[in-house]
PDB file of C-alpha atoms in Angstrom:
ATOM      1  CA  UNK A 841     -18.488 -71.121 133.397  1.00  0.00           C
ATOM      2  CA  UNK A 842     -16.264 -69.873 136.153  1.00  0.00           C
ATOM      3  CA  UNK A 843     -16.195 -73.277 137.855  1.00  0.00           C
ATOM      4  CA  UNK A 844     -15.525 -75.007 134.536  1.00  0.00           C
ATOM      5  CA  UNK A 845     -12.642 -72.647 133.751  1.00  0.00           C
ATOM      6  CA  UNK A 846     -11.233 -73.115 137.232  1.00  0.00           C
ATOM      7  CA  UNK A 847     -11.294 -76.911 136.901  1.00  0.00           C
ATOM      8  CA  UNK A 848      -9.793 -76.669 133.425  1.00  0.00           C
ATOM      9  CA  UNK A 849      -6.981 -74.467 134.708  1.00  0.00           C
ATOM     10  CA  UNK A 850      -6.339 -76.828 137.624  1.00  0.00           C
ATOM     11  CA  UNK A 851      -6.142 -79.869 135.346  1.00  0.00           C
ATOM     12  CA  UNK A 852      -3.808 -78.008 132.969  1.00  0.00           C
ATOM     13  CA  UNK A 853      -1.563 -77.052 135.872  1.00  0.00           C
ATOM     14  CA  UNK A 854      -1.446 -80.655 137.104  1.00  0.00           C
ATOM     15  CA  UNK A 855      -0.521 -81.891 133.642  1.00  0.00           C
ATOM     16  CA  UNK A 856       2.211 -79.280 133.401  1.00  0.00           C
ATOM     17  CA  UNK A 857       3.558 -80.241 136.802  1.00  0.00           C
ATOM     18  CA  UNK A 858       3.547 -83.900 135.797  1.00  0.00           C
ATOM     19  CA  UNK A 859       5.376 -83.129 132.567  1.00  0.00           C
ATOM     20  CA  UNK A 860       7.885 -81.051 134.484  1.00  0.00           C
ATOM     21  CA  UNK A 861       8.431 -83.943 136.877  1.00  0.00           C
ATOM     22  CA  UNK A 862       9.032 -86.355 134.011  1.00  0.00           C
ATOM     23  CA  UNK A 863      11.351 -83.830 132.389  1.00  0.00           C
ATOM     24  CA  UNK A 864      13.263 -83.463 135.648  1.00  0.00           C
ATOM     25  CA  UNK A 865      13.624 -87.249 135.944  1.00  0.00           C
ATOM     26  CA  UNK A 866      14.848 -87.437 132.360  1.00  0.00           C
ATOM     27  CA  UNK A 867      17.363 -84.706 133.063  1.00  0.00           C
ATOM     28  CA  UNK A 868      18.668 -86.648 136.052  1.00  0.00           C
ATOM     29  CA  UNK A 869      18.945 -89.898 134.068  1.00  0.00           C
ATOM     30  CA  UNK A 870      22.535 -90.606 133.086  1.00  0.00           C
ATOM     31  CA  UNK A 871      24.781 -93.422 131.887  1.00  0.00           C
ATOM     32  CA  UNK A 872      24.716 -95.209 135.250  1.00  0.00           C
ATOM     33  CA  UNK A 873      20.914 -95.254 135.189  1.00  0.00           C
ATOM     34  CA  UNK A 874      20.900 -96.575 131.622  1.00  0.00           C
ATOM     35  CA  UNK A 875      23.495 -99.242 132.394  1.00  0.00           C
ATOM     36  CA  UNK A 876      21.671-100.372 135.524  1.00  0.00           C
ATOM     37  CA  UNK A 877      18.337-100.519 133.709  1.00  0.00           C
ATOM     38  CA  UNK A 878      19.839-102.534 130.834  1.00  0.00           C
ATOM     39  CA  UNK A 879      21.780-104.817 133.182  1.00  0.00           C
ATOM     40  CA  UNK A 880      24.691-104.551 130.771  1.00  0.00           C
ATOM     41  CA  UNK A 881      27.618-102.218 130.219  1.00  0.00           C
ATOM     42  CA  UNK A 882      28.823-101.877 126.619  1.00  0.00           C
ATOM     43  CA  UNK A 883      32.588-101.407 126.432  1.00  0.00           C
ATOM     44  CA  UNK A 884      34.486-100.502 123.272  1.00  0.00           C
ATOM     45  CA  UNK A 885      37.709-102.463 122.784  1.00  0.00           C
ATOM     46  CA  UNK A 886      40.209-103.157 120.027  1.00  0.00           C
ATOM     47  CA  UNK A 887      39.688-106.864 119.361  1.00  0.00           C
ATOM     48  CA  UNK A 888      43.150-107.292 117.791  1.00  0.00           C
ATOM     49  CA  UNK A 889      45.281-105.432 120.326  1.00  0.00           C
ATOM     50  CA  UNK A 890      47.350-108.023 122.223  1.00  0.00           C
ATOM     51  CA  UNK A 891      48.105-108.188 125.078  1.00  0.00           C
ATOM     52  CA  UNK A 892      45.402-105.675 125.994  1.00  0.00           C
ATOM     53  CA  UNK A 893      42.633-107.495 124.124  1.00  0.00           C
ATOM     54  CA  UNK A 894      42.723-110.327 121.590  1.00  0.00           C
ATOM     55  CA  UNK A 895      41.115-113.660 120.765  1.00  0.00           C
ATOM     56  CA  UNK A 896      42.230-116.570 122.942  1.00  0.00           C
ATOM     57  CA  UNK A 897      42.333-120.263 122.043  1.00  0.00           C
ATOM     58  CA  UNK A 898      38.618-120.623 122.809  1.00  0.00           C
ATOM     59  CA  UNK A 899      37.911-117.527 120.620  1.00  0.00           C
ATOM     60  CA  UNK A 900      36.840-115.400 123.580  1.00  0.00           C
ATOM     61  CA  UNK A 901      38.443-111.968 123.924  1.00  0.00           C
ATOM     62  CA  UNK A 902      40.927-111.754 126.779  1.00  0.00           C
ATOM     63  CA  UNK A 903      43.697-109.452 127.949  1.00  0.00           C
ATOM     64  CA  UNK A 904      44.630-106.622 130.295  1.00  0.00           C
ATOM     65  CA  UNK A 905      41.782-104.405 129.076  1.00  0.00           C
ATOM     66  CA  UNK A 906      39.280-107.195 129.544  1.00  0.00           C
ATOM     67  CA  UNK A 907      40.390-107.760 133.148  1.00  0.00           C
ATOM     68  CA  UNK A 908      39.804-104.082 133.925  1.00  0.00           C
ATOM     69  CA  UNK A 909      36.528-103.855 131.993  1.00  0.00           C
ATOM     70  CA  UNK A 910      35.231-106.932 133.819  1.00  0.00           C
ATOM     71  CA  UNK A 911      36.180-105.458 137.198  1.00  0.00           C
ATOM     72  CA  UNK A 912      34.255-102.290 136.343  1.00  0.00           C
ATOM     73  CA  UNK A 913      31.231-104.309 135.205  1.00  0.00           C
ATOM     74  CA  UNK A 914      31.389-106.309 138.442  1.00  0.00           C
ATOM     75  CA  UNK A 915      31.522-103.121 140.490  1.00  0.00           C
ATOM     76  CA  UNK A 916      28.402-101.897 138.662  1.00  0.00           C
ATOM     77  CA  UNK A 917      26.791-105.336 139.178  1.00  0.00           C
ATOM     78  CA  UNK A 918      25.985-105.735 135.489  1.00  0.00           C
ATOM     79  CA  UNK A 919      27.050-107.980 132.625  1.00  0.00           C
ATOM     80  CA  UNK A 920      29.985-107.011 130.422  1.00  0.00           C
ATOM     81  CA  UNK A 921      29.334-106.692 126.682  1.00  0.00           C
ATOM     82  CA  UNK A 922      32.467-106.169 124.592  1.00  0.00           C
ATOM     83  CA  UNK A 923      32.050-104.119 121.416  1.00  0.00           C
ATOM     84  CA  UNK A 924      34.796-104.258 118.784  1.00  0.00           C
ATOM     85  CA  UNK A 925      35.829-100.810 117.568  1.00  0.00           C
ATOM     86  CA  UNK A 926      38.493 -99.335 115.294  1.00  0.00           C
ATOM     87  CA  UNK A 927      40.661 -96.257 115.544  1.00  0.00           C
ATOM     88  CA  UNK A 928      38.317 -94.461 113.159  1.00  0.00           C
ATOM     89  CA  UNK A 929      34.902 -95.324 114.595  1.00  0.00           C
ATOM     90  CA  UNK A 930      35.416 -95.600 118.328  1.00  0.00           C
ATOM     91  CA  UNK A 931      34.835 -91.930 119.220  1.00  0.00           C
ATOM     92  CA  UNK A 932      31.603 -91.822 117.157  1.00  0.00           C
ATOM     93  CA  UNK A 933      30.532 -95.099 118.818  1.00  0.00           C
ATOM     94  CA  UNK A 934      30.980 -93.415 122.187  1.00  0.00           C
ATOM     95  CA  UNK A 935      29.304 -90.104 121.371  1.00  0.00           C
ATOM     96  CA  UNK A 936      26.415 -91.958 119.679  1.00  0.00           C
ATOM     97  CA  UNK A 937      26.099 -94.037 122.898  1.00  0.00           C
ATOM     98  CA  UNK A 938      26.641 -97.325 121.133  1.00  0.00           C
ATOM     99  CA  UNK A 939      29.189 -97.961 123.888  1.00  0.00           C
ATOM    100  CA  UNK A 940      29.256 -96.655 127.457  1.00  0.00           C
ATOM    101  CA  UNK A 941      33.022 -96.234 127.627  1.00  0.00           C
ATOM    102  CA  UNK A 942      36.197 -97.038 125.721  1.00  0.00           C
ATOM    103  CA  UNK A 943      39.341 -98.864 126.796  1.00  0.00           C
ATOM    104  CA  UNK A 944      42.891 -97.937 125.722  1.00  0.00           C
ATOM    105  CA  UNK A 945      42.385 -94.265 124.961  1.00  0.00           C
ATOM    106  CA  UNK A 946      45.444 -92.041 124.946  1.00  0.00           C
ATOM    107  CA  UNK A 947      44.905 -88.540 126.303  1.00  0.00           C
ATOM    108  CA  UNK A 948      45.138 -85.592 123.947  1.00  0.00           C
ATOM    109  CA  UNK A 949      43.845 -82.022 124.110  1.00  0.00           C
ATOM    110  CA  UNK A 950      41.943 -82.557 120.873  1.00  0.00           C
ATOM    111  CA  UNK A 951      40.122 -85.594 122.230  1.00  0.00           C
ATOM    112  CA  UNK A 952      39.434 -83.829 125.532  1.00  0.00           C
ATOM    113  CA  UNK A 953      37.325 -81.310 123.614  1.00  0.00           C
ATOM    114  CA  UNK A 954      34.986 -84.131 122.590  1.00  0.00           C
ATOM    115  CA  UNK A 955      35.121 -86.765 125.340  1.00  0.00           C
ATOM    116  CA  UNK A 956      36.087 -87.096 129.000  1.00  0.00           C
ATOM    117  CA  UNK A 957      38.820 -89.251 130.524  1.00  0.00           C
ATOM    118  CA  UNK A 958      38.666 -91.448 133.601  1.00  0.00           C
ATOM    119  CA  UNK A 959      41.658 -92.822 135.482  1.00  0.00           C
ATOM    120  CA  UNK A 960      44.818 -94.030 133.779  1.00  0.00           C
ATOM    121  CA  UNK A 961      44.925 -97.777 134.269  1.00  0.00           C
ATOM    122  CA  UNK A 962      47.728 -99.158 132.071  1.00  0.00           C
ATOM    123  CA  UNK A 963      51.254 -98.106 131.085  1.00  0.00           C
ATOM    124  CA  UNK A 964      51.662 -97.318 127.423  1.00  0.00           C
ATOM    125  CA  UNK A 965      54.179 -95.733 125.113  1.00  0.00           C
ATOM    126  CA  UNK A 966      54.454 -95.488 121.361  1.00  0.00           C
ATOM    127  CA  UNK A 967      57.618 -96.837 119.776  1.00  0.00           C
ATOM    128  CA  UNK A 968      59.241 -96.941 116.367  1.00  0.00           C
ATOM    129  CA  UNK A 969      60.217-100.560 115.723  1.00  0.00           C
ATOM    130  CA  UNK A 970      62.502-101.826 112.991  1.00  0.00           C
ATOM    131  CA  UNK A 971      65.052-104.528 112.140  1.00  0.00           C
ATOM    132  CA  UNK A 972      68.362-104.424 113.959  1.00  0.00           C
ATOM    133  CA  UNK A 973      70.185-103.980 110.663  1.00  0.00           C
ATOM    134  CA  UNK A 974      68.445-100.664 109.945  1.00  0.00           C
ATOM    135  CA  UNK A 975      69.969 -97.657 111.694  1.00  0.00           C
ATOM    136  CA  UNK A 976      67.261 -95.401 113.106  1.00  0.00           C
ATOM    137  CA  UNK A 977      68.104 -93.378 116.180  1.00  0.00           C
ATOM    138  CA  UNK A 978      65.697 -90.445 116.120  1.00  0.00           C
ATOM    139  CA  UNK A 979      62.937 -88.610 114.287  1.00  0.00           C
ATOM    140  CA  UNK A 980      65.256 -87.274 111.614  1.00  0.00           C
ATOM    141  CA  UNK A 981      66.171 -90.832 110.610  1.00  0.00           C
ATOM    142  CA  UNK A 982      62.550 -91.463 109.551  1.00  0.00           C
ATOM    143  CA  UNK A 983      63.210 -89.453 106.400  1.00  0.00           C
ATOM    144  CA  UNK A 984      62.658 -91.524 103.237  1.00  0.00           C
ATOM    145  CA  UNK A 985      61.609 -94.550 105.310  1.00  0.00           C
ATOM    146  CA  UNK A 986      58.364 -96.473 104.791  1.00  0.00           C
ATOM    147  CA  UNK A 987      56.428 -96.777 108.054  1.00  0.00           C
ATOM    148  CA  UNK A 988      53.282 -98.757 108.879  1.00  0.00           C
ATOM    149  CA  UNK A 989      50.772 -97.338 111.379  1.00  0.00           C
ATOM    150  CA  UNK A 990      47.156 -97.901 112.444  1.00  0.00           C
ATOM    151  CA  UNK A 991      44.990 -95.222 110.856  1.00  0.00           C
ATOM    152  CA  UNK A 992      43.272 -92.708 113.129  1.00  0.00           C
ATOM    153  CA  UNK A 993      45.031 -93.735 116.356  1.00  0.00           C
ATOM    154  CA  UNK A 994      47.322 -91.818 118.701  1.00  0.00           C
ATOM    155  CA  UNK A 995      50.204 -93.661 117.015  1.00  0.00           C
ATOM    156  CA  UNK A 996      49.127 -92.147 113.695  1.00  0.00           C
ATOM    157  CA  UNK A 997      48.895 -88.644 115.164  1.00  0.00           C
ATOM    158  CA  UNK A 998      52.273 -88.916 116.908  1.00  0.00           C
ATOM    159  CA  UNK A 999      54.031 -90.266 113.841  1.00  0.00           C
ATOM    160  CA  UNK A1000      52.503 -87.638 111.559  1.00  0.00           C
ATOM    161  CA  UNK A1001      53.694 -84.868 113.862  1.00  0.00           C
ATOM    162  CA  UNK A1002      57.211 -86.282 114.236  1.00  0.00           C
ATOM    163  CA  UNK A1003      58.086 -87.629 110.798  1.00  0.00           C
ATOM    164  CA  UNK A1004      59.940 -85.534 108.202  1.00  0.00           C
ATOM    165  CA  UNK A1005      57.993 -84.636 105.076  1.00  0.00           C
ATOM    166  CA  UNK A1006      59.806 -87.293 103.024  1.00  0.00           C
ATOM    167  CA  UNK A1007      58.703 -90.171 105.288  1.00  0.00           C
ATOM    168  CA  UNK A1008      56.414 -92.650 103.546  1.00  0.00           C
ATOM    169  CA  UNK A1009      53.645 -93.178 106.119  1.00  0.00           C
ATOM    170  CA  UNK A1010      51.405 -96.089 105.166  1.00  0.00           C
ATOM    171  CA  UNK A1011      48.167 -96.272 107.144  1.00  0.00           C
ATOM    172  CA  UNK A1012      46.264 -99.498 107.766  1.00  0.00           C
ATOM    173  CA  UNK A1013      42.874-100.194 109.351  1.00  0.00           C
ATOM    174  CA  UNK A1014      44.005-102.474 112.191  1.00  0.00           C
ATOM    175  CA  UNK A1015      47.085-103.636 114.091  1.00  0.00           C
ATOM    176  CA  UNK A1016      47.265-107.031 112.419  1.00  0.00           C
ATOM    177  CA  UNK A1017      47.631-105.313 109.047  1.00  0.00           C
ATOM    178  CA  UNK A1018      50.305-102.969 110.426  1.00  0.00           C
ATOM    179  CA  UNK A1019      52.343-105.864 111.804  1.00  0.00           C
ATOM    180  CA  UNK A1020      51.918-107.970 108.685  1.00  0.00           C
ATOM    181  CA  UNK A1021      53.064-105.085 106.485  1.00  0.00           C
ATOM    182  CA  UNK A1022      56.223-104.799 108.559  1.00  0.00           C
ATOM    183  CA  UNK A1023      57.169-108.453 108.897  1.00  0.00           C
ATOM    184  CA  UNK A1024      56.432-109.116 105.194  1.00  0.00           C
ATOM    185  CA  UNK A1025      58.733-106.295 104.114  1.00  0.00           C
ATOM    186  CA  UNK A1026      56.058-103.965 102.751  1.00  0.00           C
ATOM    187  CA  UNK A1027      57.413-101.311 105.114  1.00  0.00           C
ATOM    188  CA  UNK A1028      60.811-100.796 106.719  1.00  0.00           C
ATOM    189  CA  UNK A1029      59.421 -99.715 110.093  1.00  0.00           C
ATOM    190  CA  UNK A1030      56.232 -99.772 112.100  1.00  0.00           C
ATOM    191  CA  UNK A1031      54.879 -97.581 114.864  1.00  0.00           C
ATOM    192  CA  UNK A1032      52.879 -99.361 117.578  1.00  0.00           C
ATOM    193  CA  UNK A1033      52.477 -99.466 121.315  1.00  0.00           C
ATOM    194  CA  UNK A1034      55.351-100.994 123.224  1.00  0.00           C
ATOM    195  CA  UNK A1035      53.483-104.144 124.183  1.00  0.00           C
ATOM    196  CA  UNK A1036      52.053-104.854 120.751  1.00  0.00           C
ATOM    197  CA  UNK A1037      55.550-104.832 119.321  1.00  0.00           C
ATOM    198  CA  UNK A1038      57.089-106.877 122.120  1.00  0.00           C
ATOM    199  CA  UNK A1039      54.424-109.581 122.097  1.00  0.00           C
ATOM    200  CA  UNK A1040      54.053-110.079 118.367  1.00  0.00           C
ATOM    201  CA  UNK A1041      57.633-109.672 117.188  1.00  0.00           C
ATOM    202  CA  UNK A1042      59.345-111.791 119.819  1.00  0.00           C
ATOM    203  CA  UNK A1043      59.509-114.765 117.430  1.00  0.00           C
ATOM    204  CA  UNK A1044      60.689-112.830 114.367  1.00  0.00           C
ATOM    205  CA  UNK A1045      64.279-114.065 114.532  1.00  0.00           C
ATOM    206  CA  UNK A1046      65.106-113.265 110.932  1.00  0.00           C
ATOM    207  CA  UNK A1047      64.215-109.598 111.289  1.00  0.00           C
ATOM    208  CA  UNK A1048      65.683-109.246 114.774  1.00  0.00           C
ATOM    209  CA  UNK A1049      63.234-106.410 115.444  1.00  0.00           C
ATOM    210  CA  UNK A1050      64.032-103.866 118.105  1.00  0.00           C
ATOM    211  CA  UNK A1051      62.657-100.683 119.535  1.00  0.00           C
ATOM    212  CA  UNK A1052      64.443 -97.760 117.905  1.00  0.00           C
ATOM    213  CA  UNK A1053      63.075 -94.889 119.976  1.00  0.00           C
ATOM    214  CA  UNK A1054      59.892 -93.665 121.657  1.00  0.00           C
ATOM    215  CA  UNK A1055      57.624 -91.145 119.998  1.00  0.00           C
ATOM    216  CA  UNK A1056      55.352 -90.608 122.972  1.00  0.00           C
ATOM    217  CA  UNK A1057      54.865 -91.882 126.502  1.00  0.00           C
ATOM    218  CA  UNK A1058      51.251 -91.833 127.608  1.00  0.00           C
ATOM    219  CA  UNK A1059      49.347 -94.149 129.963  1.00  0.00           C
ATOM    220  CA  UNK A1060      46.113 -95.668 128.703  1.00  0.00           C
ATOM    221  CA  UNK A1061      42.923 -94.053 129.957  1.00  0.00           C
ATOM    222  CA  UNK A1062      39.275 -95.009 129.868  1.00  0.00           C
ATOM    223  CA  UNK A1063      37.260 -92.662 127.667  1.00  0.00           C
ATOM    224  CA  UNK A1064      33.662 -91.729 128.376  1.00  0.00           C
ATOM    225  CA  UNK A1065      31.166 -89.085 127.360  1.00  0.00           C
ATOM    226  CA  UNK A1066      31.271 -85.664 128.968  1.00  0.00           C
ATOM    227  CA  UNK A1067      29.065 -84.828 131.947  1.00  0.00           C
ATOM    228  CA  UNK A1068      28.877 -88.441 133.130  1.00  0.00           C
ATOM    229  CA  UNK A1069      30.256 -87.730 136.592  1.00  0.00           C
ATOM    230  CA  UNK A1070      28.693 -90.755 138.292  1.00  0.00           C
ATOM    231  CA  UNK A1071      30.074 -93.171 135.722  1.00  0.00           C
ATOM    232  CA  UNK A1072      33.481 -91.503 135.878  1.00  0.00           C
ATOM    233  CA  UNK A1073      33.568 -91.880 139.659  1.00  0.00           C
ATOM    234  CA  UNK A1074      32.491 -95.530 139.429  1.00  0.00           C
ATOM    235  CA  UNK A1075      35.283 -96.252 136.932  1.00  0.00           C
ATOM    236  CA  UNK A1076      37.883 -94.380 138.987  1.00  0.00           C
ATOM    237  CA  UNK A1077      36.820 -96.203 142.158  1.00  0.00           C
ATOM    238  CA  UNK A1078      37.026 -99.601 140.449  1.00  0.00           C
ATOM    239  CA  UNK A1079      40.506 -98.887 139.064  1.00  0.00           C
ATOM    240  CA  UNK A1080      41.724 -97.532 142.413  1.00  0.00           C
ATOM    241  CA  UNK A1081      40.471-100.694 144.122  1.00  0.00           C
ATOM    242  CA  UNK A1082      42.285-102.901 141.589  1.00  0.00           C
ATOM    243  CA  UNK A1083      45.481-100.943 142.177  1.00  0.00           C
ATOM    244  CA  UNK A1084      45.171-101.089 145.974  1.00  0.00           C
ATOM    245  CA  UNK A1085      44.406-104.826 145.996  1.00  0.00           C
ATOM    246  CA  UNK A1086      47.206-105.699 143.592  1.00  0.00           C
ATOM    247  CA  UNK A1087      44.840-106.780 140.824  1.00  0.00           C
ATOM    248  CA  UNK A1088      46.358-104.369 138.281  1.00  0.00           C
ATOM    249  CA  UNK A1089      49.788-105.736 139.134  1.00  0.00           C
ATOM    250  CA  UNK A1090      48.514-109.285 138.578  1.00  0.00           C
ATOM    251  CA  UNK A1091      47.099-108.317 135.190  1.00  0.00           C
ATOM    252  CA  UNK A1092      50.335-106.565 134.273  1.00  0.00           C
ATOM    253  CA  UNK A1093      52.384-109.656 135.098  1.00  0.00           C
ATOM    254  CA  UNK A1094      49.972-111.930 133.255  1.00  0.00           C
ATOM    255  CA  UNK A1095      49.554-109.893 130.085  1.00  0.00           C
ATOM    256  CA  UNK A1096      52.348-107.310 129.911  1.00  0.00           C
ATOM    257  CA  UNK A1097      54.923-109.726 131.336  1.00  0.00           C
ATOM    258  CA  UNK A1098      56.212-107.160 133.825  1.00  0.00           C
ATOM    259  CA  UNK A1099      55.208-105.884 137.284  1.00  0.00           C
ATOM    260  CA  UNK A1100      53.161-102.703 137.263  1.00  0.00           C
ATOM    261  CA  UNK A1101      55.052 -99.539 138.099  1.00  0.00           C
ATOM    262  CA  UNK A1102      52.444 -97.063 139.443  1.00  0.00           C
ATOM    263  CA  UNK A1103      54.616 -94.191 138.179  1.00  0.00           C
ATOM    264  CA  UNK A1104      53.781 -95.331 134.646  1.00  0.00           C
ATOM    265  CA  UNK A1105      50.157 -94.444 135.303  1.00  0.00           C
ATOM    266  CA  UNK A1106      51.023 -90.744 135.602  1.00  0.00           C
ATOM    267  CA  UNK A1107      50.514 -88.465 132.618  1.00  0.00           C
TER     268      UNK A1107
END
């Protein structure tokens, strides 16, 4: 009986040690391990956010964000899988691990409580845009004006904080709807990123749209889940390499139609 109990105890101990080893390996597994194992990195992007990301003539998604996402995928030696997200669902997509990281995320203290931020990689500011004939010089002039904005985005948050109570804020589910509401006359103004407005409204001669004023200046970051230090370092290294080799400047000239000013990557 003694020998049997001893063997039983030894086997139990070995099983426990094995389970502990597996548990330790699981604890060490992180996003980089998952990405490497899958051979694919899933990246959340706005699919209608020119010039950062939008459908090209061949229906593939291209833009500044795609250049950077591809460079990160290349640095990880995996395939890039683009996942279309919206302002409302992209944080849940990230925290549910349906995507590994998100492009074009503006920093905010509220978001930093939920997700982490890697390097800033693109200049971005939020502007109020309206027809030249409409006089709007500052926040107080938004009173009694109808304004289109993409629901659940940093633009929405910034506008809500700045606009007087009498402003008629009309929220839409994507940027195409915001722009269409403005150019069709459904709203007097729209609030979008500087490059969305510049790219899309350049041909609107009748409206003669112009930037009225900036609500917020904030470079675009890459958002990822908390406690993913290896992935964060890999992203930061890839962005730093693009900046050092002039690749970010090339993307800026190609998509944003202006050379990259590194100072615009500072929060």
